[in-house]
Amino acid sequence: MSQSKEFVVKYSEFQSEGELSSSEVELVRRAKQVLTTSYSPYSHFRVGAAVLLENGEIISGSNQENGAYPSGLCAERVALFYAGAKYPKVPVVSIAIVASYMDEIVQTPISPCGACRQVMIEYRNIGAKPYSVIMVGQGKIVKVEDVRFLLPFSFSNVEDATK
Ligand code: THU
């Protein structure tokens, strides 16, 4: 007999940073700060990501484009790969993501691309802990409590120990 199932995506919306915790405000500040390092001469779209690790370190990264377009990398993966290289296996607590165009932070928060979601999920499984994703726009902030909500049926060869 077939069974009908569904995924439930839990997230919160905030009007302003004042509604976030102080550690989240700091993480957002770091994501905004790293926008200046974006190398985006082709899209002129700057993205900053800041990753809070369980050891208290914050690792940030920005999008890095390339003349051979597909060779560039999104901010989320720059930050997560750097975190993984510097502090292997230290669980992620949270990632904040912010984007700007023409030096203005975008109104509606951007959400990570599919390839970044795949990478984000694997770091969740390596750390064996859910972590939150904070997507920041001028007009609103969206917070997803567990990165796994962003990619149902994701592939992973690293077992999800939280199940
Ligand atoms: N980009 C990111 O860095 N993160 C995202 O979540 C979406 C897109 C980058 C890729 C490219 O450098 C620029 O934004 C425009 O697509």
PDB file of N, CA and C and ligand atoms in Angstrom, residues 43 45 47 63 65 74-76 110-113, ligand 1:
ATOM      1  N   SER A  43      29.058  39.777 -12.524  1.00  0.00           N
ATOM      2  CA  SER A  43      27.637  39.926 -12.146  1.00  0.00           C
ATOM      3  C   SER A  43      27.379  41.239 -11.397  1.00  0.00           C
ATOM      4  N   PHE A  45      27.204  41.434  -8.460  1.00  0.00           N
ATOM      5  CA  PHE A  45      26.326  41.013  -7.357  1.00  0.00           C
ATOM      6  C   PHE A  45      27.224  40.465  -6.253  1.00  0.00           C
ATOM      7  N   VAL A  47      27.982  38.801  -2.598  1.00  0.00           N
ATOM      8  CA  VAL A  47      27.358  37.939  -1.587  1.00  0.00           C
ATOM      9  C   VAL A  47      28.381  37.693  -0.481  1.00  0.00           C
ATOM     10  N   ASN A  63      31.581  35.763  -2.539  1.00  0.00           N
ATOM     11  CA  ASN A  63      31.606  35.108  -3.857  1.00  0.00           C
ATOM     12  C   ASN A  63      32.842  35.535  -4.639  1.00  0.00           C
ATOM     13  N   GLU A  65      34.284  35.252  -8.409  1.00  0.00           N
ATOM     14  CA  GLU A  65      33.966  34.901  -9.791  1.00  0.00           C
ATOM     15  C   GLU A  65      35.247  34.670 -10.597  1.00  0.00           C
ATOM     16  N   CYS A  74      30.378  30.432  -5.064  1.00  0.00           N
ATOM     17  CA  CYS A  74      29.467  31.224  -4.219  1.00  0.00           C
ATOM     18  C   CYS A  74      30.083  31.468  -2.840  1.00  0.00           C
ATOM     19  N   ALA A  75      29.598  32.528  -2.216  1.00  0.00           N
ATOM     20  CA  ALA A  75      30.083  32.919  -0.890  1.00  0.00           C
ATOM     21  C   ALA A  75      29.905  31.803   0.149  1.00  0.00           C
ATOM     22  N   GLU A  76      28.769  31.125   0.089  1.00  0.00           N
ATOM     23  CA  GLU A  76      28.475  30.085   1.089  1.00  0.00           C
ATOM     24  C   GLU A  76      29.523  28.984   1.054  1.00  0.00           C
ATOM     25  N   ILE A 110      18.368  36.670  -0.200  1.00  0.00           N
ATOM     26  CA  ILE A 110      18.622  35.606  -1.181  1.00  0.00           C
ATOM     27  C   ILE A 110      18.729  34.288  -0.428  1.00  0.00           C
ATOM     28  N   SER A 111      18.387  33.219  -1.117  1.00  0.00           N
ATOM     29  CA  SER A 111      18.588  31.903  -0.509  1.00  0.00           C
ATOM     30  C   SER A 111      19.598  31.151  -1.362  1.00  0.00           C
ATOM     31  N   PRO A 112      20.349  30.270  -0.718  1.00  0.00           N
ATOM     32  CA  PRO A 112      21.486  29.631  -1.397  1.00  0.00           C
ATOM     33  C   PRO A 112      21.083  28.791  -2.613  1.00  0.00           C
ATOM     34  N   CYS A 113      21.982  28.711  -3.579  1.00  0.00           N
ATOM     35  CA  CYS A 113      21.726  27.908  -4.779  1.00  0.00           C
ATOM     36  C   CYS A 113      21.762  26.419  -4.428  1.00  0.00           C
TER      37      CYS A 113
HETATM   38  N1  THU B   1      25.978  33.750  -5.499  1.00  0.00           N
HETATM   39  C1  THU B   1      26.415  33.463  -4.240  1.00  0.00           C
HETATM   40  O1  THU B   1      27.572  33.734  -3.889  1.00  0.00           O
HETATM   41  N2  THU B   1      25.560  32.861  -3.388  1.00  0.00           N
HETATM   42  C2  THU B   1      24.255  32.564  -3.678  1.00  0.00           C
HETATM   43  O2  THU B   1      23.549  32.041  -2.829  1.00  0.00           O
HETATM   44  C3  THU B   1      23.711  32.874  -4.992  1.00  0.00           C
HETATM   45  C4  THU B   1      24.657  33.435  -5.986  1.00  0.00           C
HETATM   46  C5  THU B   1      26.891  34.443  -6.408  1.00  0.00           C
HETATM   47  C6  THU B   1      27.340  33.689  -7.613  1.00  0.00           C
HETATM   48  C7  THU B   1      27.715  34.814  -8.539  1.00  0.00           C
HETATM   49  O3  THU B   1      29.039  35.246  -8.229  1.00  0.00           O
HETATM   50  C8  THU B   1      26.778  35.930  -8.174  1.00  0.00           C
HETATM   51  O4  THU B   1      26.265  35.599  -6.889  1.00  0.00           O
HETATM   52  C9  THU B   1      25.636  36.151  -9.151  1.00  0.00           C
HETATM   53  O5  THU B   1      24.950  35.015  -9.366  1.00  0.00           O
END
